[in-house]
Amino acid sequence: MDPKGAGSELQERRGPPSLLLRALAFALAVVLAVVLTSLGGALASARPKTDAAPSTALPKSYARDVAPVLDHWCIACHHGDEPHGGLRLDSFAGVLRGGDTGPAIIPGDPDGSLLLAKIERRDRPSMPPRRRFPAPLTALIRAWIAAGAPP
């Protein structure tokens, strides 16, 4: 037997919300809308008006940004005593020196850099050979080269 069955005094009585409760909910909604609108306006005026990167952003560097990417994607073939194509990508000096076909990068010239041409698949054989290099990492390397390839 259900103690809250029909006709039981334990049956909850729910009627429509009272007028006072509806008025309080409406007032709360209005206050919340006003606060959010004023907060949004304050945040919008605090934002910089240009699309430029914030001045506090660190410039890309080989040691912090590029080396971990090359270590993950390229180091298996491009390190040691006999790297593929004579290109060692396990050091900053090796990247600057290049390989059998010339310099891997031209600081300040991403479109003229062979490393970028290989990972963007503009030059054959493309690198890495069996997988596509992720676009965000390609953009990172492009930005690093464009910034002059700082160590």
XYZ file of N, CA, C and O in Angstrom:
604
model
N 0.837 -1.173 0.000
C 0.000 0.000 0.000
C 0.890 1.247 0.000
O 1.834 1.357 0.768
N 0.588 2.141 -0.878
C 1.362 3.370 -1.042
C 0.870 4.399 -0.030
O -0.280 4.803 -0.044
N 1.765 4.852 0.902
C 1.326 5.821 1.903
C 0.976 7.183 1.295
O 0.310 7.987 1.927
N 1.430 7.423 0.050
C 1.118 8.697 -0.580
C 0.065 8.505 -1.655
O -0.024 9.307 -2.580
N -0.690 7.477 -1.589
C -1.713 7.199 -2.589
C -2.789 8.264 -2.622
O -2.860 9.150 -1.762
N -3.633 8.172 -3.629
C -4.704 9.150 -3.804
C -5.567 9.202 -2.555
O -5.930 8.180 -1.987
N -5.854 10.377 -2.105
C -6.713 10.549 -0.946
C -5.974 10.534 0.369
O -6.566 10.720 1.423
N -4.671 10.259 0.377
C -3.900 10.201 1.606
C -3.570 11.613 2.067
O -3.370 12.522 1.263
N -3.475 11.799 3.384
C -3.104 13.114 3.893
C -1.619 13.403 3.639
O -1.155 14.521 3.781
N -0.852 12.351 3.259
C 0.552 12.534 2.935
C 0.751 12.992 1.485
O 1.851 13.301 1.087
N -0.312 12.982 0.722
C -0.251 13.404 -0.674
C 0.195 14.862 -0.725
O -0.343 15.703 -0.026
N 1.229 15.133 -1.541
C 1.712 16.509 -1.662
C 0.703 17.315 -2.450
O 0.139 16.851 -3.423
N 0.494 18.501 -2.007
C -0.425 19.374 -2.719
C 0.395 20.404 -3.476
O 1.139 21.177 -2.889
N 0.266 20.339 -4.768
C 0.974 21.296 -5.601
C -0.034 22.022 -6.445
O -0.723 21.439 -7.256
N -0.054 23.266 -6.263
C -0.932 24.095 -7.053
C -0.086 25.025 -7.892
O 1.142 24.933 -7.899
N -0.702 25.898 -8.598
C 0.070 26.852 -9.386
C 0.861 27.762 -8.453
O 0.449 28.009 -7.322
N 2.051 28.231 -8.912
C 2.850 29.093 -8.047
C 2.066 30.355 -7.674
O 1.291 30.864 -8.466
N 2.300 30.794 -6.489
C 1.585 31.973 -6.017
C 2.037 33.209 -6.788
O 3.095 33.229 -7.414
N 1.228 34.220 -6.735
C 1.520 35.471 -7.418
C 2.813 36.090 -6.883
O 3.614 36.625 -7.642
N 3.051 35.970 -5.596
C 4.257 36.503 -4.989
C 5.497 35.781 -5.510
O 6.508 36.415 -5.832
N 5.398 34.460 -5.625
C 6.521 33.672 -6.128
C 6.827 34.037 -7.581
O 7.989 34.182 -7.962
N 5.806 34.211 -8.387
C 6.011 34.617 -9.782
C 6.633 36.007 -9.863
O 7.519 36.255 -10.672
N 6.203 36.921 -9.018
C 6.745 38.274 -9.017
C 8.216 38.272 -8.607
O 9.041 38.985 -9.188
N 8.576 37.445 -7.625
C 9.974 37.337 -7.204
C 10.843 36.754 -8.322
O 11.959 37.233 -8.564
N 10.364 35.739 -9.005
C 11.116 35.135 -10.107
C 11.327 36.154 -11.226
O 12.419 36.254 -11.801
N 10.300 36.940 -11.536
C 10.410 37.957 -12.578
C 11.419 39.031 -12.166
O 12.271 39.441 -12.960
N 11.357 39.468 -10.922
C 12.279 40.496 -10.440
C 13.714 39.988 -10.471
O 14.637 40.718 -10.871
N 13.921 38.739 -10.096
C 15.252 38.144 -10.138
C 15.766 38.078 -11.567
O 16.935 38.388 -11.830
N 14.938 37.706 -12.509
C 15.328 37.645 -13.916
C 15.711 39.029 -14.440
O 16.691 39.183 -15.168
N 14.967 40.057 -14.058
C 15.263 41.420 -14.507
C 16.600 41.883 -13.935
O 17.437 42.437 -14.648
N 16.819 41.651 -12.636
C 18.071 42.062 -12.002
C 19.247 41.334 -12.638
O 20.286 41.938 -12.938
N 19.107 40.053 -12.878
C 20.160 39.267 -13.500
C 20.465 39.781 -14.909
O 21.622 39.915 -15.295
N 19.446 40.104 -15.671
C 19.644 40.634 -17.024
C 20.382 41.966 -16.988
O 21.290 42.212 -17.785
N 20.025 42.846 -16.049
C 20.689 44.145 -15.938
C 22.155 43.967 -15.564
O 23.045 44.604 -16.144
N 22.423 43.082 -14.601
C 23.803 42.849 -14.173
C 24.631 42.277 -15.322
O 25.743 42.725 -15.591
N 24.104 41.289 -16.022
C 24.845 40.687 -17.128
C 25.069 41.675 -18.263
O 26.133 41.691 -18.877
N 24.103 42.509 -18.546
C 24.255 43.516 -19.601
C 25.342 44.520 -19.237
O 26.196 44.836 -20.055
N 25.329 45.002 -18.003
C 26.349 45.976 -17.604
C 27.723 45.330 -17.529
O 28.719 45.941 -17.891
N 27.799 44.083 -17.100
C 29.069 43.367 -17.046
C 29.593 43.136 -18.453
O 30.779 43.318 -18.720
N 28.714 42.766 -19.383
C 29.124 42.563 -20.773
C 29.645 43.849 -21.381
O 30.631 43.852 -22.106
N 29.024 44.953 -21.104
C 29.492 46.244 -21.609
C 30.846 46.608 -21.039
O 31.707 47.129 -21.743
N 31.046 46.328 -19.757
C 32.338 46.631 -19.139
C 33.432 45.754 -19.729
O 34.542 46.219 -19.988
N 33.130 44.489 -19.971
C 34.118 43.597 -20.566
C 34.419 43.994 -21.999
O 35.562 43.938 -22.443
N 33.403 44.392 -22.750
C 33.608 44.781 -24.143
C 34.473 46.028 -24.227
O 35.324 46.148 -25.103
N 34.289 46.981 -23.301
C 35.103 48.198 -23.351
C 36.520 47.931 -22.874
O 37.433 48.676 -23.207
N 36.739 46.862 -22.111
C 38.078 46.545 -21.632
C 38.888 45.794 -22.681
O 40.102 45.721 -22.584
N 38.244 45.223 -23.682
C 38.946 44.478 -24.721
C 39.683 45.429 -25.643
O 39.200 46.512 -25.943
N 40.857 44.968 -26.159
C 41.538 45.811 -27.134
C 40.719 45.895 -28.412
O 40.035 44.957 -28.791
N 40.779 47.036 -29.079
C 39.975 47.270 -30.276
C 40.580 46.646 -31.519
O 39.943 46.571 -32.542
N 41.838 46.197 -31.480
C 42.480 45.616 -32.650
C 42.495 44.109 -32.525
O 42.312 43.542 -31.457
N 42.768 43.448 -33.648
C 42.882 41.994 -33.659
C 44.318 41.545 -33.423
O 44.641 40.381 -33.599
N 45.180 42.464 -33.048
C 46.582 42.138 -32.835
C 46.727 41.245 -31.608
O 45.922 41.281 -30.684
N 47.801 40.461 -31.617
C 48.076 39.587 -30.489
C 48.450 40.441 -29.280
O 49.017 41.524 -29.419
N 48.127 39.959 -28.086
C 48.481 40.721 -26.899
C 49.993 40.894 -26.800
O 50.757 40.022 -27.192
N 50.424 42.009 -26.254
C 51.850 42.296 -26.172
C 52.551 41.404 -25.154
O 53.761 41.305 -25.157
N 51.799 40.738 -24.282
C 52.403 39.876 -23.279
C 52.703 38.483 -23.824
O 53.326 37.692 -23.145
N 52.272 38.170 -25.058
C 52.533 36.855 -25.633
C 54.019 36.718 -25.917
O 54.648 37.612 -26.471
N 54.567 35.580 -25.533
C 55.982 35.331 -25.771
C 56.202 35.003 -27.242
O 55.409 34.278 -27.843
N 57.277 35.500 -27.840
C 57.569 35.129 -29.219
C 57.946 33.650 -29.282
O 58.427 33.078 -28.309
N 57.700 33.047 -30.419
C 58.034 31.636 -30.589
C 59.546 31.464 -30.487
O 60.306 32.291 -30.963
N 59.981 30.367 -29.876
C 61.410 30.089 -29.786
C 61.647 28.627 -30.132
O 60.756 27.788 -29.990
N 62.857 28.341 -30.576
C 63.189 26.955 -30.938
C 63.116 26.061 -29.705
O 62.448 25.033 -29.725
N 63.778 26.456 -28.646
C 63.881 25.595 -27.466
C 62.529 25.303 -26.829
O 62.239 24.164 -26.456
N 61.689 26.307 -26.715
C 60.420 26.137 -26.016
C 59.316 25.578 -26.908
O 58.525 24.742 -26.482
N 59.245 26.026 -28.166
C 58.100 25.695 -29.010
C 58.394 24.682 -30.116
O 57.619 23.765 -30.340
N 59.504 24.857 -30.823
C 59.761 24.062 -32.022
C 60.439 22.732 -31.712
O 60.074 21.694 -32.271
N 61.428 22.730 -30.823
C 62.164 21.508 -30.515
C 61.248 20.359 -30.067
O 61.408 19.227 -30.553
N 60.267 20.588 -29.175
C 59.395 19.474 -28.790
C 58.605 18.903 -29.974
O 58.370 17.693 -30.047
N 58.210 19.754 -30.907
C 57.468 19.284 -32.083
C 58.369 18.432 -32.964
O 57.994 17.331 -33.402
N 59.572 18.930 -33.233
C 60.503 18.173 -34.070
C 60.915 16.873 -33.383
O 61.069 15.844 -34.044
N 61.077 16.910 -32.066
C 61.417 15.685 -31.328
C 60.333 14.627 -31.500
O 60.628 13.452 -31.643
N 59.108 15.038 -31.483
C 57.998 14.086 -31.604
C 57.819 13.576 -33.027
O 57.596 12.388 -33.242
N 57.901 14.472 -34.003
C 57.548 14.124 -35.373
C 58.725 13.748 -36.270
O 58.534 13.024 -37.249
N 59.919 14.238 -36.010
C 61.001 14.132 -36.992
C 62.252 13.411 -36.501
O 63.043 12.920 -37.306
N 62.464 13.385 -35.206
C 63.738 12.951 -34.648
C 64.055 11.488 -34.939
O 65.227 11.113 -35.017
N 63.053 10.659 -35.138
C 63.307 9.234 -35.392
C 64.185 9.031 -36.624
O 65.015 8.120 -36.660
N 64.026 9.863 -37.625
C 64.794 9.716 -38.866
C 65.908 10.751 -39.014
O 66.870 10.518 -39.741
N 65.784 11.890 -38.353
C 66.720 12.997 -38.565
C 67.557 13.283 -37.324
O 67.515 14.390 -36.772
N 68.345 12.280 -36.900
C 69.271 12.464 -35.774
C 70.426 11.478 -35.923
O 70.413 10.617 -36.813
N 71.393 11.612 -35.072
C 72.497 10.662 -35.030
C 73.570 10.914 -36.077
O 73.666 11.986 -36.672
N 74.392 9.869 -36.306
C 75.534 9.997 -37.208
C 75.149 10.013 -38.678
O 75.826 10.639 -39.488
N 74.086 9.301 -39.046
C 73.664 9.244 -40.448
C 72.172 9.577 -40.571
O 71.350 8.711 -40.863
N 71.829 10.868 -40.389
C 70.415 11.234 -40.494
C 69.958 11.197 -41.950
O 70.754 11.388 -42.871
N 68.678 10.932 -42.164
C 68.120 10.899 -43.520
C 68.346 12.243 -44.197
O 68.080 13.295 -43.610
N 68.828 12.201 -45.414
C 69.060 13.414 -46.183
C 70.131 14.312 -45.606
O 70.246 15.466 -46.007
N 70.912 13.786 -44.659
C 71.947 14.586 -44.030
C 71.405 15.682 -43.126
O 72.158 16.552 -42.686
N 70.111 15.655 -42.851
C 69.461 16.704 -42.063
C 69.272 16.256 -40.624
O 68.553 15.299 -40.351
N 69.942 16.966 -39.726
C 69.775 16.699 -38.291
C 68.822 17.733 -37.715
O 69.063 18.930 -37.817
N 67.728 17.237 -37.129
C 66.738 18.121 -36.526
C 66.719 17.977 -35.011
O 65.755 18.353 -34.365
N 67.798 17.458 -34.446
C 67.867 17.282 -32.999
C 68.571 18.435 -32.294
O 68.776 18.399 -31.095
N 68.949 19.470 -33.054
C 69.564 20.648 -32.436
C 69.249 21.878 -33.280
O 68.960 21.776 -34.470
N 69.346 23.027 -32.651
C 69.118 24.276 -33.353
C 70.159 24.468 -34.454
O 69.839 24.879 -35.572
N 71.402 24.121 -34.160
C 72.470 24.241 -35.160
C 72.192 23.348 -36.364
O 72.427 23.741 -37.508
N 71.686 22.137 -36.110
C 71.368 21.226 -37.206
C 70.256 21.754 -38.097
O 70.298 21.617 -39.321
N 69.272 22.383 -37.504
C 68.166 22.966 -38.275
C 68.688 24.102 -39.144
O 68.353 24.214 -40.320
N 69.541 24.940 -38.574
C 70.095 26.063 -39.336
C 71.049 25.591 -40.435
O 71.075 26.158 -41.528
N 71.820 24.555 -40.160
C 72.793 24.037 -41.121
C 72.102 23.396 -42.320
O 72.512 23.580 -43.448
N 71.051 22.633 -42.066
C 70.329 21.983 -43.151
C 70.901 20.619 -43.482
O 71.665 20.039 -42.722
N 70.541 20.132 -44.677
C 70.959 18.795 -45.074
C 71.585 18.778 -46.446
O 72.135 19.780 -46.906
N 71.467 17.629 -47.138
C 72.086 17.432 -48.444
C 71.547 18.385 -49.505
O 72.257 18.731 -50.444
N 70.305 18.806 -49.380
C 69.695 19.661 -50.410
C 69.723 21.140 -50.058
O 69.137 21.943 -50.766
N 70.392 21.499 -48.967
C 70.514 22.901 -48.603
C 69.941 23.201 -47.244
O 69.592 22.290 -46.486
N 69.819 24.486 -46.922
C 69.327 24.870 -45.598
C 67.874 24.436 -45.392
O 67.063 24.489 -46.312
N 67.577 23.999 -44.191
C 66.217 23.562 -43.872
C 65.284 24.746 -43.725
O 64.114 24.669 -44.095
N 65.792 25.824 -43.172
C 64.964 27.026 -42.987
C 65.732 28.253 -43.449
O 66.966 28.272 -43.462
N 64.979 29.241 -43.840
C 65.531 30.562 -44.119
C 64.836 31.506 -43.144
O 63.648 31.804 -43.308
N 65.540 31.915 -42.073
C 64.895 32.767 -41.067
C 64.244 33.994 -41.694
O 64.846 34.691 -42.501
N 62.988 34.200 -41.344
C 62.228 35.324 -41.874
C 61.505 35.033 -43.180
O 60.738 35.854 -43.659
N 61.747 33.860 -43.779
C 61.130 33.504 -45.064
C 60.490 32.121 -44.984
O 61.079 31.132 -45.430
N 59.291 32.016 -44.417
C 58.669 30.698 -44.282
C 58.382 30.033 -45.635
O 58.535 28.820 -45.770
N 57.982 30.821 -46.645
C 57.656 30.219 -47.936
C 58.888 29.692 -48.667
O 58.782 28.792 -49.493
N 60.054 30.233 -48.369
C 61.284 29.766 -48.991
C 61.992 28.687 -48.198
O 63.033 28.190 -48.616
N 61.455 28.301 -47.054
C 62.095 27.311 -46.193
C 61.693 25.894 -46.596
O 60.512 25.573 -46.677
N 62.701 25.060 -46.843
C 62.464 23.695 -47.295
C 61.737 22.858 -46.238
O 60.872 22.049 -46.580
N 62.069 23.054 -44.975
C 61.392 22.300 -43.907
C 59.887 22.515 -43.969
O 59.108 21.557 -43.912
N 59.473 23.738 -44.132
C 58.045 24.050 -44.204
C 57.424 23.497 -45.489
O 56.298 23.005 -45.472
N 58.149 23.561 -46.597
C 57.643 23.008 -47.860
C 57.413 21.503 -47.739
O 56.441 20.963 -48.278
N 58.282 20.820 -47.006
C 58.135 19.362 -46.819
C 56.933 19.032 -45.939
O 56.152 18.152 -46.258
N 56.779 19.756 -44.813
C 55.685 19.398 -43.907
C 54.334 19.896 -44.414
O 53.300 19.357 -44.036
N 54.342 20.910 -45.291
C 53.090 21.353 -45.910
C 52.776 20.577 -47.181
O 51.771 20.861 -47.837
N 53.628 19.624 -47.533
C 53.466 18.754 -48.701
C 53.509 19.535 -50.009
O 52.851 19.182 -50.975
N 54.317 20.607 -50.058
C 54.518 21.355 -51.296
C 55.730 20.843 -52.045
O 55.949 21.197 -53.188
N 56.569 20.028 -51.389
C 57.779 19.498 -51.986
C 57.838 17.999 -51.706
O 57.481 17.559 -50.617
N 58.263 17.235 -52.693
C 58.362 15.779 -52.549
C 59.781 15.375 -52.244
O 60.703 15.996 -52.753
N 60.026 14.365 -51.455
C 59.028 13.639 -50.681
C 58.554 14.477 -49.504
O 59.334 15.185 -48.873
N 57.276 14.393 -49.240
C 56.711 15.165 -48.136
C 57.033 14.483 -46.811
O 57.286 13.289 -46.752
N 57.037 15.274 -45.766
C 57.394 14.768 -44.444
C 56.304 15.121 -43.442
O 55.744 16.212 -43.537
N 56.046 14.264 -42.517
C 56.488 12.877 -42.430
C 55.880 12.063 -43.569
O 54.812 12.404 -44.080
N 56.554 10.988 -43.964
C 56.138 10.281 -45.177
C 54.768 9.616 -45.113
O 54.049 9.613 -46.104
N 54.382 9.050 -44.004
C 53.129 8.293 -43.960
C 52.013 8.967 -43.184
O 50.899 8.457 -43.126
N 52.296 10.078 -42.569
C 51.271 10.793 -41.797
C 51.304 12.256 -42.165
O 52.332 12.778 -42.571
N 50.179 12.902 -42.012
C 50.100 14.342 -42.293
C 50.468 15.107 -41.025
O 49.986 14.807 -39.940
N 51.316 16.101 -41.182
C 51.737 16.954 -40.081
C 50.543 17.816 -39.669
O 49.897 18.416 -40.524
N 50.193 17.906 -38.392
C 49.013 18.669 -37.955
C 49.109 20.148 -38.306
O 50.156 20.784 -38.146
N 48.010 20.717 -38.760
C 47.955 22.121 -39.181
C 48.366 23.097 -38.069
O 49.089 24.058 -38.348
N 47.949 22.904 -36.805
C 48.372 23.851 -35.768
C 49.895 23.851 -35.565
O 50.494 24.894 -35.305
N 50.513 22.683 -35.708
C 51.964 22.611 -35.548
C 52.669 23.226 -36.752
O 53.718 23.857 -36.616
N 52.085 23.058 -37.931
C 52.627 23.704 -39.123
C 52.577 25.223 -38.955
O 53.541 25.922 -39.267
N 51.465 25.731 -38.436
C 51.317 27.166 -38.206
C 52.335 27.658 -37.175
O 52.887 28.761 -37.313
N 52.609 26.858 -36.162
C 53.595 27.220 -35.142
C 54.978 27.349 -35.773
O 55.689 28.333 -35.551
N 55.371 26.373 -36.597
C 56.686 26.417 -37.236
C 56.752 27.579 -38.224
O 57.760 28.276 -38.317
N 55.664 27.823 -38.946
C 55.623 28.947 -39.889
C 55.821 30.269 -39.123
O 56.588 31.132 -39.541
N 55.136 30.435 -37.998
C 55.259 31.660 -37.204
C 56.672 31.815 -36.657
O 57.220 32.924 -36.624
N 57.283 30.714 -36.250
C 58.652 30.748 -35.724
C 59.631 31.197 -36.810
O 60.476 32.057 -36.575
N 59.507 30.620 -38.001
C 60.405 31.006 -39.104
C 60.158 32.459 -39.490
O 61.098 33.221 -39.716
N 58.892 32.867 -39.568
C 58.566 34.244 -39.935
C 59.129 35.243 -38.932
O 59.485 36.374 -39.298
N 59.219 34.845 -37.665
C 59.759 35.722 -36.623
C 61.291 35.759 -36.637
O 61.900 36.379 -35.769
N 61.908 35.097 -37.608
C 63.362 35.114 -37.706
C 64.018 33.895 -37.099
O 65.239 33.863 -36.929
N 63.251 32.882 -36.748
C 63.742 31.618 -36.178
C 64.635 31.844 -34.954
O 65.792 31.405 -34.923
N 64.103 32.494 -33.910
C 64.937 32.711 -32.725
C 65.211 31.407 -31.977
O 64.392 30.492 -31.997
N 66.390 31.343 -31.364
C 66.734 30.108 -30.617
C 65.890 29.997 -29.417
O 65.398 29.336 -28.812
